[in-house]
Short mmCIF file of C-alpha atoms in Angstrom, two decimals:
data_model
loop_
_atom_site.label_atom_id
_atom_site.label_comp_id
_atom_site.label_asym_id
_atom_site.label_seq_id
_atom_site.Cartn_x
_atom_site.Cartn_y
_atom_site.Cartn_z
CA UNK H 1 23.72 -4.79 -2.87
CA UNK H 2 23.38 -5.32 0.68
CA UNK H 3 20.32 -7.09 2.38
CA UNK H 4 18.90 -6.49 5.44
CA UNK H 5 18.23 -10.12 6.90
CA UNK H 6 14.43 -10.03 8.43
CA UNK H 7 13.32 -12.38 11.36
CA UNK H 8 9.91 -14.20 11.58
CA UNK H 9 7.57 -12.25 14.32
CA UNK H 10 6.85 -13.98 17.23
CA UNK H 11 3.55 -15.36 18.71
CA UNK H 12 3.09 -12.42 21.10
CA UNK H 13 4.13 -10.13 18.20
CA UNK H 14 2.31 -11.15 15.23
CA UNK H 15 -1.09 -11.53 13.25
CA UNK H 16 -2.68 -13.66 16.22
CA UNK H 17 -2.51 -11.20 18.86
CA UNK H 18 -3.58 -8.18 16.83
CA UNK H 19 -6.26 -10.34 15.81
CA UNK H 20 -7.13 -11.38 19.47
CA UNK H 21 -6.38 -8.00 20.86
CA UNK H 22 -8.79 -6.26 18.40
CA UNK H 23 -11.44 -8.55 18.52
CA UNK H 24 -11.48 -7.56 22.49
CA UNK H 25 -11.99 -4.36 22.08
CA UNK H 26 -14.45 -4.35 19.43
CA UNK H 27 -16.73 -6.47 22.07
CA UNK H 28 -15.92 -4.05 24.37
CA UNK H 29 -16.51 -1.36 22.77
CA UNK H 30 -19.84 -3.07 21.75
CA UNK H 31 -20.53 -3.30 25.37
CA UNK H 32 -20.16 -0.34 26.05
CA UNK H 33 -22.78 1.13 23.19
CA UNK H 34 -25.42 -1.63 24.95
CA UNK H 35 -24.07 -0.50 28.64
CA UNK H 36 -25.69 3.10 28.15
CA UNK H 37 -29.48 2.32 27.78
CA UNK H 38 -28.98 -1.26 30.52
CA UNK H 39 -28.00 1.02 32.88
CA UNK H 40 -30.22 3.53 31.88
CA UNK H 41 -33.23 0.52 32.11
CA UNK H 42 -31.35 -0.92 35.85
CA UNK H 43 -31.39 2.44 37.44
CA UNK H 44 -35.22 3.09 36.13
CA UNK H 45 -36.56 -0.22 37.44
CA UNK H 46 -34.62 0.24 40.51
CA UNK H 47 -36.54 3.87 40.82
CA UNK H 48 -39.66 2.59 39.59
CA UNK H 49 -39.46 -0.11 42.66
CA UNK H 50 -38.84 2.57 45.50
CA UNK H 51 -41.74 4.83 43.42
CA UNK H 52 -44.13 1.73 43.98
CA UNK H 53 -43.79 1.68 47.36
CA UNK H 54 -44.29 4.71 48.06
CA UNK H 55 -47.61 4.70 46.32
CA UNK H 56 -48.26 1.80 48.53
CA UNK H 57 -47.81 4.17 51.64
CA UNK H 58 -49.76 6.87 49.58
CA UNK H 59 -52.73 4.38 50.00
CA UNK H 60 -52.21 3.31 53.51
CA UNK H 61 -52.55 7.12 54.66
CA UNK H 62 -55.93 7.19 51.76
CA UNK H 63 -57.39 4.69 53.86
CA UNK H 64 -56.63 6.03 57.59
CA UNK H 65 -59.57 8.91 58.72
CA UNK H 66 -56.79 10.64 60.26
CA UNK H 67 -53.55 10.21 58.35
CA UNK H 68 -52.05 12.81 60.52
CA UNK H 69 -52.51 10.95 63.67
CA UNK H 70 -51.05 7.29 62.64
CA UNK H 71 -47.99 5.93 64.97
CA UNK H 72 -44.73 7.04 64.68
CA UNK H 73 -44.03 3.03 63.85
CA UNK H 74 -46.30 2.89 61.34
CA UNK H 75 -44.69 5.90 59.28
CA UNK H 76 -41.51 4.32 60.00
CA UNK H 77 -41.66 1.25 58.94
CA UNK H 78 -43.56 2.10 55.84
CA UNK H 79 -40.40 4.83 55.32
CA UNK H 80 -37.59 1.70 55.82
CA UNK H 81 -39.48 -0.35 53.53
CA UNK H 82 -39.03 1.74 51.00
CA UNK H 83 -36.12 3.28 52.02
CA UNK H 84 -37.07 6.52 51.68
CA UNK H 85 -36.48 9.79 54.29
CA UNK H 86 -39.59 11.01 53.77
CA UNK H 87 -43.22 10.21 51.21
CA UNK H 88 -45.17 13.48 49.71
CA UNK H 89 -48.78 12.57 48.79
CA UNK H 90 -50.70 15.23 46.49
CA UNK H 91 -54.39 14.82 45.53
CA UNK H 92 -57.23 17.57 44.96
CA UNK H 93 -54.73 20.29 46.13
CA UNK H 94 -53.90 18.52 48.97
CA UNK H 95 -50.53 17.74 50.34
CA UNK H 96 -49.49 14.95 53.07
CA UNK H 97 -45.76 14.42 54.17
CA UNK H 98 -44.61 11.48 56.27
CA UNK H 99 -40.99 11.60 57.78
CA UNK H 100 -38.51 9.32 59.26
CA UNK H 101 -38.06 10.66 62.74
CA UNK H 102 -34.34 12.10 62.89
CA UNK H 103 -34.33 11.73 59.49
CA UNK H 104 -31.18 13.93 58.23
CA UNK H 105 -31.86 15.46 55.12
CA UNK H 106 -28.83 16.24 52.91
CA UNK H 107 -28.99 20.00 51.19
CA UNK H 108 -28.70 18.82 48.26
CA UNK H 109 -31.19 17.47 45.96
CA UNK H 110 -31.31 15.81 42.33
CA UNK H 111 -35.52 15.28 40.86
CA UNK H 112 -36.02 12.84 39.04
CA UNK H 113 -39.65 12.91 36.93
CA UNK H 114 -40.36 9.32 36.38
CA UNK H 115 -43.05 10.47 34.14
CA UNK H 116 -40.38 11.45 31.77
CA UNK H 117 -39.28 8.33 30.19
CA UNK H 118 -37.55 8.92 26.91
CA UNK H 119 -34.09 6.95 26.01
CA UNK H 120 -31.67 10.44 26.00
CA UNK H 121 -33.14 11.76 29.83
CA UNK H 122 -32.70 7.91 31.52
CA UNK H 123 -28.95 7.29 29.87
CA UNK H 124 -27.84 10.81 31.02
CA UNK H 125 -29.81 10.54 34.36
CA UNK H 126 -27.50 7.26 34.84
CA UNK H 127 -24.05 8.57 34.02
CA UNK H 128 -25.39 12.12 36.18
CA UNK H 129 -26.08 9.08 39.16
CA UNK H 130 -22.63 7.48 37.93
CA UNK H 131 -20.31 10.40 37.95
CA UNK H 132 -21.69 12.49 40.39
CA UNK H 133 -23.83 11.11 42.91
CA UNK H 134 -24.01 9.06 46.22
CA UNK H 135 -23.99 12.02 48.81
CA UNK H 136 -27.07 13.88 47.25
CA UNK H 137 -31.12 12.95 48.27
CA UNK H 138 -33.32 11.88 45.75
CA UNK H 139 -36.94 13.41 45.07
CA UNK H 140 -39.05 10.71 42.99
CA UNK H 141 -41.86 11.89 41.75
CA UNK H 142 -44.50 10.16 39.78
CA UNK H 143 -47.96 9.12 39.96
CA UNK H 144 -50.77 6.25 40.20
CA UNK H 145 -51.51 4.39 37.36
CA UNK H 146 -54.43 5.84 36.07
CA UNK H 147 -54.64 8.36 38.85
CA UNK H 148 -53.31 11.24 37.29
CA UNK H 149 -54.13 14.19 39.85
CA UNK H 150 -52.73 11.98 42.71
CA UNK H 151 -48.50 12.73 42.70
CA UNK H 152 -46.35 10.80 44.79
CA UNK H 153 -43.36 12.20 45.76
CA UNK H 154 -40.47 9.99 47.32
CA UNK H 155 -37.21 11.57 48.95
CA UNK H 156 -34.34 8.90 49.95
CA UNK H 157 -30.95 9.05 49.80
CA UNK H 158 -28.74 8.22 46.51
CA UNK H 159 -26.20 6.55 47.85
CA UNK H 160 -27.53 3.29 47.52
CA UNK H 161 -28.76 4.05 43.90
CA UNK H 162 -25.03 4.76 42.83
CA UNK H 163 -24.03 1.69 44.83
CA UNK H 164 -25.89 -1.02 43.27
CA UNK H 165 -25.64 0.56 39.93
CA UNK H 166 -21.63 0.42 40.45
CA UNK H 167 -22.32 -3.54 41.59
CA UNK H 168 -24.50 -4.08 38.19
CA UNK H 169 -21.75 -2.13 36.19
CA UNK H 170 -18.94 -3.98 37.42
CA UNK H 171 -20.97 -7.77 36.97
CA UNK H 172 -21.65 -6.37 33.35
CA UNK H 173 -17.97 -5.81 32.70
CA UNK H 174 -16.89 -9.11 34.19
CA UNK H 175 -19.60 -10.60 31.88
CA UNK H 176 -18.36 -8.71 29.13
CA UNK H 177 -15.05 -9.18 29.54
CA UNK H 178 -15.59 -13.04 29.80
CA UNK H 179 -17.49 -13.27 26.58
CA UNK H 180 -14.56 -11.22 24.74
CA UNK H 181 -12.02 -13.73 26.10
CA UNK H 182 -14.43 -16.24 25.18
CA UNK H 183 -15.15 -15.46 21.50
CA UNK H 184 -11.67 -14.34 20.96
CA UNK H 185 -10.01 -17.96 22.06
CA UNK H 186 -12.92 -19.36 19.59
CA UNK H 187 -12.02 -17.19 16.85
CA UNK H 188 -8.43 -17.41 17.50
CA UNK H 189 -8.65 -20.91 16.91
CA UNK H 190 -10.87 -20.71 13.69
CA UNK H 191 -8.87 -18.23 12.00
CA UNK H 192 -5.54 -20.05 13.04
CA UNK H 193 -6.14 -23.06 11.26
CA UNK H 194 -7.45 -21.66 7.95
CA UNK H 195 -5.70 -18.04 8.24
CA UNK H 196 -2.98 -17.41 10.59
CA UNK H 197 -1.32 -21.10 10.35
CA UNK H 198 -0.88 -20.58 6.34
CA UNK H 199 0.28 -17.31 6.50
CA UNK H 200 3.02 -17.89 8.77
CA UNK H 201 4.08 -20.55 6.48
CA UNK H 202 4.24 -18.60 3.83
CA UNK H 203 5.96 -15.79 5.47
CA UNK H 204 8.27 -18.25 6.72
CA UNK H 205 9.49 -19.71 3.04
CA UNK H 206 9.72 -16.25 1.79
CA UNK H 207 12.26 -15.66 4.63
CA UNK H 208 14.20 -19.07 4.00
CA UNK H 209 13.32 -18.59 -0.21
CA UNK H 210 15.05 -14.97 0.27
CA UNK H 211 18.21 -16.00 1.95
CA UNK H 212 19.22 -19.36 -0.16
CA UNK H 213 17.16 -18.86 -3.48
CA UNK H 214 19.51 -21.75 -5.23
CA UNK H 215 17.82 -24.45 -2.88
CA UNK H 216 15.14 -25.68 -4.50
CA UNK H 217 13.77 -27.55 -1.75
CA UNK H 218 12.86 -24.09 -0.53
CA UNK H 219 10.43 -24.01 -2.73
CA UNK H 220 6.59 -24.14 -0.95
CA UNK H 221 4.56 -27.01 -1.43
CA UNK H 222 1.09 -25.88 -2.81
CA UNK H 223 -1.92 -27.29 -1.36
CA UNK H 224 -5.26 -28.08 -2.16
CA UNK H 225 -7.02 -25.18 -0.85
CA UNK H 226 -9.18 -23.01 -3.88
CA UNK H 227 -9.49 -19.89 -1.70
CA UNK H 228 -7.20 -16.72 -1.78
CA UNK H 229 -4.91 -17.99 0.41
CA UNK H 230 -4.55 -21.26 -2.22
CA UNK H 231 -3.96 -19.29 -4.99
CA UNK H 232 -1.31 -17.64 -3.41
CA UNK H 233 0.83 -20.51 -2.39
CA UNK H 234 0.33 -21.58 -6.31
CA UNK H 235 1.29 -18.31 -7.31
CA UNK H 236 4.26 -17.73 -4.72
CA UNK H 237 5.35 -21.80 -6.02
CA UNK H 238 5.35 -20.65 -9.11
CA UNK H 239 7.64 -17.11 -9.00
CA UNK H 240 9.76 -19.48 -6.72
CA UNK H 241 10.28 -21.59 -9.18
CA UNK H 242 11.17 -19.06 -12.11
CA UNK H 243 13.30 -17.34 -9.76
CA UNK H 244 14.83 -20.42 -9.10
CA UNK H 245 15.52 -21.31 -12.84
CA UNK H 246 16.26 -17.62 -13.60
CA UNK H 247 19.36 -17.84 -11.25
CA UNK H 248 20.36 -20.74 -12.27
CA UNK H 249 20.45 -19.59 -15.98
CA UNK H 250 21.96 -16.48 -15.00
CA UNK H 251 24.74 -18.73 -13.40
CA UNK H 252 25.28 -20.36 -16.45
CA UNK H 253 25.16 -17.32 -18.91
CA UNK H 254 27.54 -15.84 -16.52
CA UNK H 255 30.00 -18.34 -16.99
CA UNK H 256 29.63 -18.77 -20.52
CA UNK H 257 29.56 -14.96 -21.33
CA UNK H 258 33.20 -15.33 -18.92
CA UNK H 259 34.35 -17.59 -21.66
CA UNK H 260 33.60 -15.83 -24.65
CA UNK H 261 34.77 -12.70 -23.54
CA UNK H 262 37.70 -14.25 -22.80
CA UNK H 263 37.65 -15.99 -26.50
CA UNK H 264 36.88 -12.93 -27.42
CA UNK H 265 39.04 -10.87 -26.95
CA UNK H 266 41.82 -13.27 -28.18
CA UNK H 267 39.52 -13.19 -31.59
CA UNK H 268 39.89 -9.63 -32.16
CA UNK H 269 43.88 -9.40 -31.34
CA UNK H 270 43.69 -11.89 -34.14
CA UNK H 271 41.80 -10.04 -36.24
CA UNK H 272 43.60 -6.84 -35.47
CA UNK H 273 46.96 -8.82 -36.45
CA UNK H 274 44.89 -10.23 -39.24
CA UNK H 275 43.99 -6.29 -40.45
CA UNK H 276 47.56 -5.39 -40.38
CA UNK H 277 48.27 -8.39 -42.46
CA UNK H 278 45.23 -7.67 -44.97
CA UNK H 279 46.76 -4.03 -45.81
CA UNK H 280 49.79 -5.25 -46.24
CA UNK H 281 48.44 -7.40 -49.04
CA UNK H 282 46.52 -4.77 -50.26
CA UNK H 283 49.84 -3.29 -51.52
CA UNK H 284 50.61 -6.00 -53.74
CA UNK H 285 50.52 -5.38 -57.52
CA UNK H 286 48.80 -8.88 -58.71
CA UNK H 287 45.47 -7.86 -59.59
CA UNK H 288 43.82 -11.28 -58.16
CA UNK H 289 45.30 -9.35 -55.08
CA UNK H 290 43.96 -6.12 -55.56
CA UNK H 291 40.35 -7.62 -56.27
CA UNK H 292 40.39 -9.89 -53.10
CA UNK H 293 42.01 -7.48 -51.03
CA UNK H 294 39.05 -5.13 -50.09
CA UNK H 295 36.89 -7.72 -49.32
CA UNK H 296 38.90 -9.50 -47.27
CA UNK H 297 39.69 -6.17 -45.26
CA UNK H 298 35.82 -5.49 -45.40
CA UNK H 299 35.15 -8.80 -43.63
CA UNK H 300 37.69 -8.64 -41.31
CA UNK H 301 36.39 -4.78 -40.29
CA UNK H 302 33.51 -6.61 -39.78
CA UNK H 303 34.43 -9.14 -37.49
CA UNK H 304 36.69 -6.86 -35.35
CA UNK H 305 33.51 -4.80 -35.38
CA UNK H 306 31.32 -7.22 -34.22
CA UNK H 307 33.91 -8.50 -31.34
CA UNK H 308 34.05 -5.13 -30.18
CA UNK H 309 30.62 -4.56 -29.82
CA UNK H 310 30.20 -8.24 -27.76
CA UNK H 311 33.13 -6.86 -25.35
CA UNK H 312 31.29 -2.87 -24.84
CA UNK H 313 28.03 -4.90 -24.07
CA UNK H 314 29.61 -6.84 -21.96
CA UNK H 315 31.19 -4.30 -19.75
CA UNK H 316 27.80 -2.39 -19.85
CA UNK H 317 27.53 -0.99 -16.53
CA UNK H 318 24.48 -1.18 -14.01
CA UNK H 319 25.37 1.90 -12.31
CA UNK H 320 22.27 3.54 -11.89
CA UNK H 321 22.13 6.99 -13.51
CA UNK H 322 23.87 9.94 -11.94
CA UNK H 323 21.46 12.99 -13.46
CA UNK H 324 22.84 16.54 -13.73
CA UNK H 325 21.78 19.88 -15.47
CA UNK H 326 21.95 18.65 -19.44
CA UNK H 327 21.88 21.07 -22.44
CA UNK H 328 19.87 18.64 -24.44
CA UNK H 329 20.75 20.57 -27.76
CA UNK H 330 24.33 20.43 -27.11
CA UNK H 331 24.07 16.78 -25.78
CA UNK H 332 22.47 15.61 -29.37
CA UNK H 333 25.33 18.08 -31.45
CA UNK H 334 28.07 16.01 -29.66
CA UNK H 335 26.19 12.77 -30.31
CA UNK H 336 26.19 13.63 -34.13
CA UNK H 337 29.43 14.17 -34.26
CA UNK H 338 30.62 10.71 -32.57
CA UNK H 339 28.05 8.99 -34.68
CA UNK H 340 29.76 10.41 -37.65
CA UNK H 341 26.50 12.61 -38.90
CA UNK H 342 27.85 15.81 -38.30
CA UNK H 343 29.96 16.82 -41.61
CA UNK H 344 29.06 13.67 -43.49
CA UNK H 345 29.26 14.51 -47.05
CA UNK H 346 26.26 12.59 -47.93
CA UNK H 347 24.04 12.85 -45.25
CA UNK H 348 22.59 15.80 -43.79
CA UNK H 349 21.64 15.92 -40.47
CA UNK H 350 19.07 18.63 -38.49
CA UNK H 351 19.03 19.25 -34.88
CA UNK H 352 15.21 20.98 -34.19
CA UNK H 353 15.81 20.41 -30.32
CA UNK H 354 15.54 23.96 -29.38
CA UNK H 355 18.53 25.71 -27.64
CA UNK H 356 19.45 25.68 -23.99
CA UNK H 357 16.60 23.22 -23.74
CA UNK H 358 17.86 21.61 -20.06
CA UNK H 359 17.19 18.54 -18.24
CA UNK H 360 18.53 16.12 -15.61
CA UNK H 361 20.22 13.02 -16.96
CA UNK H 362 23.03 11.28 -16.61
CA UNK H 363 25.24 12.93 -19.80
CA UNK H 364 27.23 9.96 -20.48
CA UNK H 365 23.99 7.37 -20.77
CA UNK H 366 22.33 9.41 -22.42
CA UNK H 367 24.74 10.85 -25.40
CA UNK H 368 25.15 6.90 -25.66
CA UNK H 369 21.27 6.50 -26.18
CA UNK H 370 21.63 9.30 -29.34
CA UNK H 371 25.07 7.73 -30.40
CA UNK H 372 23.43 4.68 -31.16
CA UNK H 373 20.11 6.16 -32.82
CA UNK H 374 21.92 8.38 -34.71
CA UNK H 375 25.08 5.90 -35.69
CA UNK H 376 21.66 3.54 -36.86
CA UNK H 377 20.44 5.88 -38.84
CA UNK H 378 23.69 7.03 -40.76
CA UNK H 379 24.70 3.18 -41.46
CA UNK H 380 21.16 2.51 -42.99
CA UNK H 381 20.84 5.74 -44.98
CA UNK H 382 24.74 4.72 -46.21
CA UNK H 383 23.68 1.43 -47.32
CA UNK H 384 20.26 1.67 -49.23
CA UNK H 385 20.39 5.57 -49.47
CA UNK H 386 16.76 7.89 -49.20
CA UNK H 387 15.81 6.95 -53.01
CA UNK H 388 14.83 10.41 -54.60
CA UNK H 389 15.66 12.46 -51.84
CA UNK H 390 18.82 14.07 -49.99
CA UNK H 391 19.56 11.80 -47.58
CA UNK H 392 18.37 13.33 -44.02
CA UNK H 393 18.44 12.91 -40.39
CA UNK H 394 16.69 15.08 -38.23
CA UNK H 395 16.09 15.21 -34.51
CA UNK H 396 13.18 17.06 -32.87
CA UNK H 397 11.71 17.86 -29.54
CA UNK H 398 7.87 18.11 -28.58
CA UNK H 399 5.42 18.29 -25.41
CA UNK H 400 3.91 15.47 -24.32
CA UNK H 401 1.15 14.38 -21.72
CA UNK H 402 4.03 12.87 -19.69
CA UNK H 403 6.83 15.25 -20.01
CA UNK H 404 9.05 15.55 -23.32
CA UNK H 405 8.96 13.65 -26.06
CA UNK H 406 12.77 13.36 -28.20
CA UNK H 407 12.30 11.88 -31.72
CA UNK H 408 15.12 10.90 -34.01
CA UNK H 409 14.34 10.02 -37.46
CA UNK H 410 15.69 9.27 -41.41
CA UNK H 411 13.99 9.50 -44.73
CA UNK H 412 15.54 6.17 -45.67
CA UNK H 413 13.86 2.83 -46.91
CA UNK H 414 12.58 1.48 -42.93
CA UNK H 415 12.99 -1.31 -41.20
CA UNK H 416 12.34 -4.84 -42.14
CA UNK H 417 10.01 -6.86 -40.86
CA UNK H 418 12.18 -9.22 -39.13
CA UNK H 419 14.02 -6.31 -37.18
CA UNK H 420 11.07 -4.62 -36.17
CA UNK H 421 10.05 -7.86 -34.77
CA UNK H 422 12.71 -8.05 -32.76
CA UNK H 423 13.99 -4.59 -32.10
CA UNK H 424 15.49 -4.47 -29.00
CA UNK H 425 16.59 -8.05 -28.55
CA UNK H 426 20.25 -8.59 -28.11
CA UNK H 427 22.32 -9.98 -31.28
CA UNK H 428 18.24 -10.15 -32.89
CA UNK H 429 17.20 -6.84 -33.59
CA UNK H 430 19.75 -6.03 -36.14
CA UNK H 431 18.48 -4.71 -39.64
CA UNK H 432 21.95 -4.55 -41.70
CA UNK H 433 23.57 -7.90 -42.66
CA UNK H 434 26.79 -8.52 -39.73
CA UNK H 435 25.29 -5.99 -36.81
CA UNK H 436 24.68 -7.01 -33.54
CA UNK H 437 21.54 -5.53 -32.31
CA UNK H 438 23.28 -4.29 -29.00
CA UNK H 439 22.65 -1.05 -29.88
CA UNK H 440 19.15 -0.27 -29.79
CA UNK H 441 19.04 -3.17 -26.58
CA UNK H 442 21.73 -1.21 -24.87
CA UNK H 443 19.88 2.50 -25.62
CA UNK H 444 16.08 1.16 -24.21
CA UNK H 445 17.81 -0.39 -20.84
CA UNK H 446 19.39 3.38 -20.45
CA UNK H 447 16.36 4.89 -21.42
CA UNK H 448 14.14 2.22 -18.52
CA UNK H 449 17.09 3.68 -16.36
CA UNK H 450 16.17 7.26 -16.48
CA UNK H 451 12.41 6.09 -15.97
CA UNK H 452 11.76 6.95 -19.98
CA UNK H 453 10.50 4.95 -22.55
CA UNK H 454 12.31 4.25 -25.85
CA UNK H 455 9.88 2.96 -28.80
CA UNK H 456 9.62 2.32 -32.60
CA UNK H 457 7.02 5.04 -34.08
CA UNK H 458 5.22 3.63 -38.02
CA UNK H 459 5.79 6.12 -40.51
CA UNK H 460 4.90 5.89 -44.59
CA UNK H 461 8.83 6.65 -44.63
CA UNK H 462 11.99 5.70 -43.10
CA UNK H 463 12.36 5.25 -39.67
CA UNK H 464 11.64 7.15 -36.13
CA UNK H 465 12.66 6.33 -32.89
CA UNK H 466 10.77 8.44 -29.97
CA UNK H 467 12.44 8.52 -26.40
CA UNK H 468 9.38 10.04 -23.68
CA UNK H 469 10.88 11.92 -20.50
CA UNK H 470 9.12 11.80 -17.13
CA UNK H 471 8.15 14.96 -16.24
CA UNK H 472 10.81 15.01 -13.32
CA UNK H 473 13.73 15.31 -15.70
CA UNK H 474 13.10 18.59 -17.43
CA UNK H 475 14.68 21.27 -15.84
CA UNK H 476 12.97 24.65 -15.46
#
């Protein structure tokens, strides 16, 4: 299989500038949240300061006989001091106005009620002063402390408004922007050393680990930390380490199962030239011959047998399965009949797997799953027999919560304890006296392959072996 060979991210591409990068913009975007309601609270105060004035001018003209007569240098200065165009004073009814001479007033006007003070009205009265102000005039109007029926009114351009609110913005931002940079570099550095640092390491000796897995140097160091981030570098030490050892011992099974197959296979040409020799002896006419003869061909059956099983296992292929449109009813007929069940003059055998029932397997992997249940089954039933009974093996099919559910199963005596012990373990999980055990191994790794599950199933009598199908292999 090929593999894709992956490069360590760099510095500018990694962990530590998504970290830095997103710990920016959540302080920015904090910022921003407190920006609203600041400038909201600037561009009141700075109102609230022009509105105080003008009350101050609203008193000068209370305390003058004849407000209507005072300089034209009085009125003006009072007006640039507060830099307003022009001051409304309202008492009992009564309204005063004092005007900048050649005052040019701009059409139009924006009111602002400083009386209204709630936190919606001075954020939106900002962003109004932000977005769309500096060529419009702006009428103040509030009132004296404690002098309710007296209303000042102040009119004065907004441009300067909108410009210091821009400068207070913009020295905000800067602020801002420095105290991002700020905590970033500070948590940068924190989370480098007990985050970043060790993560890159690890990421590093995965990369190395994945391209030479036989050096064992490779293999990361744990250290003493007791936090997450320790108990992975135990835990990645350790899989190193079995994957290590696991390739190693695959190494060496490989080469030793090179050698017996090899021995092998000159075994059974000596056993098959052994079995020609054995029949030949079988014809002589000395009756120590004829006694000794079967058993000597029985044993030798048995060892070509056994050779021959060694060899299939060891060609097993790990193609993965290639599924097609399977009638499952015909599939299990055609595995009876290579198992030798079908006709067997002892043994009869029941297919319940309803007809034209489809799915999608691979045909060949999976008549060889059924070969070897159903060759199991006619070996032990021909050995010990079903006692009382006709000797039967039946296969069945039924629903189940995770697709289909295929049973196989005998009336004979069971399984021993030792095989069910070790059922489908290779050259363990035999239960006759000179079997391998490759057959049940070889039918649950084709089973694993389909994404099934092959399992033992307790009965009071004989023996059942249920295969479960995914729901994505039956076929409408």
């Amino acid at each position: 299989m090929a593999t894709t060979k992956r490069a360590m991210p760099g510095r500018l591409s990694g962990l530590s500038v998504k970290i830095i990068a997103t710990i920016v913009i959540v302080i920015l975007a904090v910022e921003v949240v407190i920006y609203l309601p600041s400038a909201a609270s600037f561009r009141q105060g700075w109102l609230n300061d022009r509105l105080r004035v003008g009350i101050v001018a609203a008193r000068v003209l209370d305390a003058v006989p004849d407000a209507m007569n005072l300089p034209r240098m009085l009125t003006d200065r009072l007006l640039t001091s507060a830099g307003a165009l022009a001051i409304v004073y309202r008492r009992e009814g009564q309204s005063q106005l004092i005007e900048l001479a050649d005052a040019d007033m701009p059409r139009e006007a924006v009111t602002v009620d400083m009386r209204v003070r709630d936190p919606a009205t001075l954020i939106l009265g900002a962003l109004d002063t932000l977005l769309f102000g500096g060529t419009r005039t702006l009428r103040i109007v509030g009132e004296e402390i404690g002098q309710q029926e007296r209303i000042i009114e102040v009119l004065m351009p907004e441009a300067p408004l909108k410009a210091e609110l821009l400068v207070y913005s913009r020295n905000l931002f800067v602020l801002s922007l420095i105290l991002a940079i700020i905590t970033s570099a500070v948590l940068y550095v924190f989370v480098s050393r007990i985050l970043i640092g060790p993560i890159r390491r690890l990421t590093g000796n995965m990369v190395g680990f994945r391209r030479a897995p036989e050096n064992a140097t490779l293999i990361v160091a744990p250290t003493a930390r007791r936090d997450e981030i320790g108990v992975m570098e135990q835990e990645l030490a350790a899989m190193e380490t079995d994957i290590f050892s696991m390739l190693r011992q695959r190494r060496h099974l490989a080469d030793l199962g090179l050698a017996v197959a090899k021995i092998n296979h000159d075994l059974r040409n000596t056993l098959t030239s052994a079995q020609l020799l054995s029949d030949q002896v079988a014809n002589v006419d000395d009756p120590n011959v004829q006694r000794l003869a079967p058993r000597l061909v029985q044993s030798i059956d048995r060892a070509i047998g056994f050779a021959q099983s060694v060899l299939d296992y060891g060609r097993q292929s790990a193609a993965p399965p290639r599924p097609v449109r399977v009638d499952l009813h015909r599939l299990i007929e055609d595995a009876a009949f290579e198992a030798g069940l079908a006709g067997h003059p002892a043994i009869s055998f029941v297919n319940a797997v309803p007809a034209e029932t489809a799915v999608l397997v691979d045909p060949d992997q999976f008549a060889r799953i059924f070969i070897n249940l159903l060759r199991n089954a006619r070996e032990a039933l021909e050995v010990k027999g079903a006692g009382a009974e006709t000797p039967k093996v039946e296969a069945g099919l039924a629903e189940h919560p995770d697709g289909l559910l295929v049973w196989v199963q005998d009336n004979g005596p069971g399984l021993p304890p030792r095989a069910r012990d070790n059922l489908f373990v290779a050259f363990e999980g035999s239960a006759r006296a000179g079997g391998t055990g490759l057959g049940l191994a070889i039918a649950r790794e084709l089973a694993e392959a389909h994404g099934g599950r092959l399992g033992h199933v307790d009965t009071p009598r004989g023996t059942r072996f249920e295969l479960t199908l995914p729901v994505a292999l039956r076929h409408p």
